[in-house]
Amino acid sequence: MQSLALEFLKVTESAAISAFPWIGRGNKIAADDAATTAMRDALNQVPMEGTIVIGEGEIDEAPMLFIGEKLGRDEIIEVDIAVDPIEGTTPTANGQENAITVIAAAPKGTLLHAPDMYMEKMAVGPKAKGKINVEAPLIDNLKMVAEANGKDISELNVAVQDRPRHAEYIDTIRKSGAKVQLFKDGDVLYAAATCMEHIDIDMFLGVGGAPEGVLSAVAIRALGGELQARLKPRDDGETDRCKKMGIANPEGALTLNHLVCSDEGIFVATGLTDSFLLNGIKCNNGEYKTHSILIDGKENQLRFIESQYNAKPAPQTI
């Protein structure tokens, strides 16, 4: 897996550069299509036999990089792939912060195979590993995380996406005395940031996409933290899809080991627009500068990488 790390970095950089012309143009579909096309082309150049296990739809729908799609140019290394060509299509279209291109990969058979649907997620850093329970009351989790981090609960900082569905979470956190850090978009980076000492986020909580949950899980496992989750089927159709993919209890608790059961995961994200963690793409006279994060599970190492490209992205019809 380690031999593929820089290959996956090229994949997210390529997707970000291709989506760059669409920043602020109000067309998130076109931006996503540009990133997806570039990501697929780049993945097909990677020396692997890759399978999308978490993507943007099922094989019979095939809207973008679909679940079950095979990518790569040989069969030497078999790889599971979770992908989001643009996490944050709305901020991309609106020229706002927190848009990234992101991919996670692990050895074949080690990533959760689940539909593109909602997932409840709770994440913490290494100090609170083993102290959370997604099925327990939120107040109990807050107390345990505060204790594990050597803090009073009033010092606890919990990241929650600013959505109406999270009103009850936000109310409980504030009533406990803890602080809420609301954010608009980009829950993958906020979940992973619980494992970064230089970022003051003790806990991440919310209901969002299952692809983002698996992507986050790869980064969090690599950095020694913990993520627990529960899928949130909205109807019998989604429940049936989960069962067809081998998830016997679609609403049961998912531990980190359910989401990714390998210590050799690779996580890569490239900034498309500026965020609290990554700089967005900068362009000057056809020269592109990218800023990415690469997390290697085998080494338990996080790297920030700047790259420079002189080639212009493929022409876009705008």
mmCIF file of C-alpha atoms in Angstrom, residues 66-315:
data_model
loop_
_atom_site.group_PDB
_atom_site.id
_atom_site.type_symbol
_atom_site.label_atom_id
_atom_site.label_comp_id
_atom_site.label_asym_id
_atom_site.label_seq_id
_atom_site.Cartn_x
_atom_site.Cartn_y
_atom_site.Cartn_z
ATOM 1 C CA PHE A 66 -19.904 4.050 -8.750
ATOM 2 C CA ILE A 67 -19.782 1.307 -6.149
ATOM 3 C CA GLY A 68 -18.337 -1.801 -7.761
ATOM 4 C CA GLU A 69 -16.362 0.057 -10.444
ATOM 5 C CA LYS A 70 -12.959 -1.470 -11.237
ATOM 6 C CA LEU A 71 -9.973 0.828 -11.739
ATOM 7 C CA GLY A 72 -6.219 0.530 -12.210
ATOM 8 C CA ARG A 73 -3.833 -0.925 -14.770
ATOM 9 C CA ASP A 74 -2.715 -4.266 -13.303
ATOM 10 C CA GLU A 75 -3.487 -6.918 -10.707
ATOM 11 C CA ILE A 76 -0.355 -6.818 -8.553
ATOM 12 C CA ILE A 77 -2.029 -5.058 -5.613
ATOM 13 C CA GLU A 78 -5.749 -5.473 -4.899
ATOM 14 C CA VAL A 79 -7.208 -2.383 -3.263
ATOM 15 C CA ASP A 80 -10.518 -1.193 -1.779
ATOM 16 C CA ILE A 81 -11.198 2.478 -2.532
ATOM 17 C CA ALA A 82 -13.459 5.049 -0.869
ATOM 18 C CA VAL A 83 -13.804 8.275 -2.790
ATOM 19 C CA ASP A 84 -15.441 11.682 -2.930
ATOM 20 C CA PRO A 85 -14.236 13.596 -6.016
ATOM 21 C CA ILE A 86 -15.387 16.827 -4.363
ATOM 22 C CA GLU A 87 -16.432 16.918 -0.750
ATOM 23 C CA GLY A 88 -18.113 20.295 -0.728
ATOM 24 C CA THR A 89 -19.671 20.808 -4.148
ATOM 25 C CA THR A 90 -21.822 23.668 -2.835
ATOM 26 C CA PRO A 91 -18.890 25.695 -1.428
ATOM 27 C CA THR A 92 -17.022 24.984 -4.668
ATOM 28 C CA ALA A 93 -19.881 26.376 -6.733
ATOM 29 C CA ASN A 94 -20.225 29.370 -4.403
ATOM 30 C CA GLY A 95 -16.506 30.100 -4.024
ATOM 31 C CA GLN A 96 -16.625 29.353 -0.295
ATOM 32 C CA GLU A 97 -14.302 27.520 2.098
ATOM 33 C CA ASN A 98 -13.933 23.810 2.962
ATOM 34 C CA ALA A 99 -14.001 22.090 -0.428
ATOM 35 C CA ILE A 100 -11.562 19.226 -0.965
ATOM 36 C CA THR A 101 -10.929 16.282 -3.258
ATOM 37 C CA VAL A 102 -10.396 13.125 -1.210
ATOM 38 C CA ILE A 103 -9.644 9.426 -1.472
ATOM 39 C CA ALA A 104 -8.909 6.595 0.954
ATOM 40 C CA ALA A 105 -7.603 3.151 0.121
ATOM 41 C CA ALA A 106 -6.816 -0.066 1.963
ATOM 42 C CA PRO A 107 -6.085 -3.709 1.087
ATOM 43 C CA LYS A 108 -8.909 -5.623 -0.591
ATOM 44 C CA GLY A 109 -11.711 -6.658 1.749
ATOM 45 C CA THR A 110 -10.851 -4.221 4.544
ATOM 46 C CA LEU A 111 -13.200 -1.260 3.910
ATOM 47 C CA LEU A 112 -16.908 -1.266 4.709
ATOM 48 C CA HIS A 113 -19.015 -1.977 1.630
ATOM 49 C CA ALA A 114 -22.137 0.153 2.096
ATOM 50 C CA PRO A 115 -24.569 2.208 0.013
ATOM 51 C CA ASP A 116 -24.288 5.956 -0.432
ATOM 52 C CA MET A 117 -26.678 6.930 2.392
ATOM 53 C CA TYR A 118 -26.802 8.738 5.729
ATOM 54 C CA MET A 119 -24.618 7.670 8.648
ATOM 55 C CA GLU A 120 -24.441 8.849 12.259
ATOM 56 C CA LYS A 121 -20.810 9.413 13.257
ATOM 57 C CA MET A 122 -18.903 10.059 16.490
ATOM 58 C CA ALA A 123 -15.129 10.578 16.396
ATOM 59 C CA VAL A 124 -12.404 11.273 18.961
ATOM 60 C CA GLY A 125 -8.627 11.416 19.091
ATOM 61 C CA PRO A 126 -6.159 8.928 20.599
ATOM 62 C CA LYS A 127 -6.586 10.085 24.209
ATOM 63 C CA ALA A 128 -10.285 9.199 24.185
ATOM 64 C CA LYS A 129 -9.962 5.983 22.182
ATOM 65 C CA GLY A 130 -12.032 3.251 23.813
ATOM 66 C CA LYS A 131 -14.101 5.752 25.782
ATOM 67 C CA ILE A 132 -17.008 6.419 23.402
ATOM 68 C CA ASN A 133 -20.154 4.451 22.636
ATOM 69 C CA VAL A 134 -22.390 5.631 19.801
ATOM 70 C CA GLU A 135 -25.330 3.782 21.401
ATOM 71 C CA ALA A 136 -24.931 5.502 24.786
ATOM 72 C CA PRO A 137 -26.516 8.862 25.739
ATOM 73 C CA LEU A 138 -24.580 11.819 24.358
ATOM 74 C CA ILE A 139 -24.069 13.345 27.804
ATOM 75 C CA ASP A 140 -22.282 10.165 28.951
ATOM 76 C CA ASN A 141 -19.961 10.334 25.960
ATOM 77 C CA LEU A 142 -19.195 13.986 26.599
ATOM 78 C CA LYS A 143 -18.222 13.243 30.211
ATOM 79 C CA MET A 144 -16.000 10.323 29.198
ATOM 80 C CA VAL A 145 -14.237 12.292 26.466
ATOM 81 C CA ALA A 146 -13.628 15.240 28.794
ATOM 82 C CA GLU A 147 -12.145 12.939 31.438
ATOM 83 C CA ALA A 148 -9.957 11.131 28.896
ATOM 84 C CA ASN A 149 -8.580 14.450 27.653
ATOM 85 C CA GLY A 150 -7.921 15.721 31.179
ATOM 86 C CA LYS A 151 -10.431 18.523 30.781
ATOM 87 C CA ASP A 152 -13.421 19.854 32.584
ATOM 88 C CA ILE A 153 -16.513 19.359 30.429
ATOM 89 C CA SER A 154 -16.730 23.154 30.084
ATOM 90 C CA GLU A 155 -13.400 23.039 28.193
ATOM 91 C CA LEU A 156 -14.553 20.409 25.716
ATOM 92 C CA ASN A 157 -14.771 21.514 22.062
ATOM 93 C CA VAL A 158 -17.190 19.510 19.871
ATOM 94 C CA ALA A 159 -17.368 19.987 16.085
ATOM 95 C CA VAL A 160 -20.881 19.690 14.640
ATOM 96 C CA GLN A 161 -22.047 20.449 11.111
ATOM 97 C CA ASP A 162 -24.523 23.329 11.039
ATOM 98 C CA ARG A 163 -27.654 21.493 9.924
ATOM 99 C CA PRO A 164 -31.245 21.522 11.301
ATOM 100 C CA ARG A 165 -31.021 17.755 11.941
ATOM 101 C CA HIS A 166 -28.331 18.415 14.553
ATOM 102 C CA ALA A 167 -30.378 20.804 16.714
ATOM 103 C CA GLU A 168 -30.827 18.229 19.495
ATOM 104 C CA TYR A 169 -27.113 17.404 19.552
ATOM 105 C CA ILE A 170 -26.203 21.091 19.748
ATOM 106 C CA ASP A 171 -28.692 21.723 22.540
ATOM 107 C CA THR A 172 -27.399 18.771 24.608
ATOM 108 C CA ILE A 173 -23.768 19.780 24.165
ATOM 109 C CA ARG A 174 -24.378 23.385 25.205
ATOM 110 C CA LYS A 175 -26.535 22.402 28.177
ATOM 111 C CA SER A 176 -23.712 20.168 29.381
ATOM 112 C CA GLY A 177 -21.432 23.222 29.452
ATOM 113 C CA ALA A 178 -19.268 22.083 26.555
ATOM 114 C CA LYS A 179 -18.545 24.252 23.510
ATOM 115 C CA VAL A 180 -19.922 23.691 20.010
ATOM 116 C CA GLN A 181 -17.818 24.512 16.970
ATOM 117 C CA LEU A 182 -20.272 24.766 14.088
ATOM 118 C CA PHE A 183 -19.099 24.348 10.519
ATOM 119 C CA LYS A 184 -20.969 24.487 7.215
ATOM 120 C CA ASP A 185 -19.235 21.877 5.047
ATOM 121 C CA GLY A 186 -16.372 19.403 5.081
ATOM 122 C CA ASP A 187 -17.036 16.831 7.777
ATOM 123 C CA VAL A 188 -14.200 14.518 6.653
ATOM 124 C CA LEU A 189 -11.492 16.953 7.725
ATOM 125 C CA TYR A 190 -13.309 17.958 10.915
ATOM 126 C CA ALA A 191 -13.635 14.317 11.968
ATOM 127 C CA ALA A 192 -9.969 13.616 11.198
ATOM 128 C CA ALA A 193 -8.901 16.779 13.040
ATOM 129 C CA THR A 194 -9.883 15.177 16.361
ATOM 130 C CA CYS A 195 -6.608 13.237 15.993
ATOM 131 C CA MET A 196 -4.420 16.298 15.391
ATOM 132 C CA GLU A 197 -2.912 17.833 18.519
ATOM 133 C CA HIS A 198 -2.510 21.278 16.955
ATOM 134 C CA ILE A 199 -6.259 21.513 16.222
ATOM 135 C CA ASP A 200 -8.505 22.141 19.240
ATOM 136 C CA ILE A 201 -11.290 19.667 18.439
ATOM 137 C CA ASP A 202 -11.931 17.039 21.110
ATOM 138 C CA MET A 203 -14.905 15.345 19.488
ATOM 139 C CA PHE A 204 -16.798 15.231 16.216
ATOM 140 C CA LEU A 205 -20.497 14.388 16.037
ATOM 141 C CA GLY A 206 -23.160 14.349 13.350
ATOM 142 C CA VAL A 207 -25.250 12.641 10.701
ATOM 143 C CA GLY A 208 -23.824 12.858 7.196
ATOM 144 C CA GLY A 209 -22.845 10.710 4.251
ATOM 145 C CA ALA A 210 -21.612 7.151 4.662
ATOM 146 C CA PRO A 211 -18.803 7.718 2.109
ATOM 147 C CA GLU A 212 -17.476 10.560 4.260
ATOM 148 C CA GLY A 213 -17.688 8.283 7.309
ATOM 149 C CA VAL A 214 -15.496 5.607 5.750
ATOM 150 C CA LEU A 215 -13.068 8.188 4.386
ATOM 151 C CA SER A 216 -12.765 9.707 7.867
ATOM 152 C CA ALA A 217 -12.364 6.270 9.448
ATOM 153 C CA VAL A 218 -9.256 5.509 7.376
ATOM 154 C CA ALA A 219 -7.602 8.757 8.495
ATOM 155 C CA ILE A 220 -8.659 8.317 12.118
ATOM 156 C CA ARG A 221 -7.450 4.722 12.386
ATOM 157 C CA ALA A 222 -4.120 5.707 10.863
ATOM 158 C CA LEU A 223 -3.705 8.453 13.478
ATOM 159 C CA GLY A 224 -4.711 6.314 16.449
ATOM 160 C CA GLY A 225 -8.164 7.744 17.146
ATOM 161 C CA GLU A 226 -11.613 6.198 17.118
ATOM 162 C CA LEU A 227 -14.780 6.560 15.070
ATOM 163 C CA GLN A 228 -18.062 4.773 15.740
ATOM 164 C CA ALA A 229 -21.085 4.956 13.478
ATOM 165 C CA ARG A 230 -24.587 3.786 12.637
ATOM 166 C CA LEU A 231 -26.156 3.731 9.202
ATOM 167 C CA LYS A 232 -29.466 5.612 8.991
ATOM 168 C CA PRO A 233 -31.695 3.975 6.368
ATOM 169 C CA ARG A 234 -34.547 6.297 5.382
ATOM 170 C CA ASP A 235 -36.807 3.591 3.983
ATOM 171 C CA ASP A 236 -37.120 -0.141 3.322
ATOM 172 C CA GLY A 237 -35.309 0.287 0.023
ATOM 173 C CA GLU A 238 -32.132 1.528 1.718
ATOM 174 C CA THR A 239 -32.410 -1.197 4.354
ATOM 175 C CA ASP A 240 -32.620 -3.853 1.631
ATOM 176 C CA ARG A 241 -29.611 -2.373 -0.182
ATOM 177 C CA CYS A 242 -27.556 -2.653 3.023
ATOM 178 C CA LYS A 243 -28.517 -6.302 3.459
ATOM 179 C CA LYS A 244 -27.642 -7.074 -0.156
ATOM 180 C CA MET A 245 -24.175 -5.655 0.534
ATOM 181 C CA GLY A 246 -23.714 -7.981 3.505
ATOM 182 C CA ILE A 247 -24.769 -5.721 6.390
ATOM 183 C CA ALA A 248 -27.113 -7.985 8.375
ATOM 184 C CA ASN A 249 -28.158 -5.297 10.870
ATOM 185 C CA PRO A 250 -28.233 -2.016 8.909
ATOM 186 C CA GLU A 251 -28.961 0.131 11.977
ATOM 187 C CA GLY A 252 -26.527 -1.568 14.342
ATOM 188 C CA ALA A 253 -23.448 0.084 15.808
ATOM 189 C CA LEU A 254 -20.357 0.056 13.607
ATOM 190 C CA THR A 255 -16.978 0.129 15.328
ATOM 191 C CA LEU A 256 -13.841 1.472 13.695
ATOM 192 C CA ASN A 257 -12.883 -2.104 12.842
ATOM 193 C CA HIS A 258 -16.156 -2.519 10.922
ATOM 194 C CA LEU A 259 -15.377 0.576 8.875
ATOM 195 C CA VAL A 260 -11.733 -0.238 8.158
ATOM 196 C CA CYS A 261 -10.051 -3.379 9.447
ATOM 197 C CA SER A 262 -6.514 -2.707 8.265
ATOM 198 C CA ASP A 263 -3.620 -0.677 9.624
ATOM 199 C CA GLU A 264 -2.307 -0.127 6.102
ATOM 200 C CA GLY A 265 -4.839 2.450 4.963
ATOM 201 C CA ILE A 266 -3.859 5.503 2.940
ATOM 202 C CA PHE A 267 -5.812 8.773 3.176
ATOM 203 C CA VAL A 268 -5.211 11.730 0.863
ATOM 204 C CA ALA A 269 -7.060 15.038 0.535
ATOM 205 C CA THR A 270 -6.192 18.079 -1.580
ATOM 206 C CA GLY A 271 -7.584 21.531 -0.861
ATOM 207 C CA LEU A 272 -9.815 22.905 -3.599
ATOM 208 C CA THR A 273 -10.772 26.020 -1.641
ATOM 209 C CA ASP A 274 -9.201 27.251 1.603
ATOM 210 C CA SER A 275 -10.109 25.477 4.840
ATOM 211 C CA PHE A 276 -8.978 25.443 8.459
ATOM 212 C CA LEU A 277 -6.507 22.681 7.562
ATOM 213 C CA LEU A 278 -5.603 23.040 3.869
ATOM 214 C CA ASN A 279 -4.966 25.880 1.460
ATOM 215 C CA GLY A 280 -7.013 25.931 -1.708
ATOM 216 C CA ILE A 281 -5.428 25.793 -5.145
ATOM 217 C CA LYS A 282 -3.497 28.866 -6.173
ATOM 218 C CA CYS A 283 -3.002 29.680 -9.853
ATOM 219 C CA ASN A 284 -0.596 32.193 -11.373
ATOM 220 C CA ASN A 285 0.056 32.377 -15.120
ATOM 221 C CA GLY A 286 -0.881 28.743 -15.667
ATOM 222 C CA GLU A 287 1.176 27.529 -12.712
ATOM 223 C CA TYR A 288 -0.886 25.649 -10.120
ATOM 224 C CA LYS A 289 0.123 25.145 -6.509
ATOM 225 C CA THR A 290 -1.725 22.509 -4.486
ATOM 226 C CA HIS A 291 -1.772 21.782 -0.754
ATOM 227 C CA SER A 292 -2.591 18.276 0.441
ATOM 228 C CA ILE A 293 -2.622 16.045 3.485
ATOM 229 C CA LEU A 294 -1.347 12.469 3.219
ATOM 230 C CA ILE A 295 -1.867 10.035 6.081
ATOM 231 C CA ASP A 296 -0.109 6.676 6.073
ATOM 232 C CA GLY A 297 -1.598 4.054 8.375
ATOM 233 C CA LYS A 298 1.426 1.772 8.424
ATOM 234 C CA GLU A 299 3.687 4.593 9.579
ATOM 235 C CA ASN A 300 1.016 6.386 11.659
ATOM 236 C CA GLN A 301 2.288 9.518 9.969
ATOM 237 C CA LEU A 302 0.658 12.699 8.736
ATOM 238 C CA ARG A 303 2.284 14.779 6.030
ATOM 239 C CA PHE A 304 1.339 18.144 4.549
ATOM 240 C CA ILE A 305 2.504 18.363 0.940
ATOM 241 C CA GLU A 306 2.752 21.276 -1.489
ATOM 242 C CA SER A 307 3.032 20.507 -5.194
ATOM 243 C CA GLN A 308 3.538 22.697 -8.234
ATOM 244 C CA TYR A 309 2.136 21.998 -11.692
ATOM 245 C CA ASN A 310 2.939 23.947 -14.829
ATOM 246 C CA ALA A 311 0.517 22.104 -17.092
ATOM 247 C CA LYS A 312 -2.893 23.629 -17.524
ATOM 248 C CA PRO A 313 -5.977 21.533 -16.731
ATOM 249 C CA ALA A 314 -8.057 20.136 -19.573
ATOM 250 C CA PRO A 315 -10.143 22.859 -21.262
#
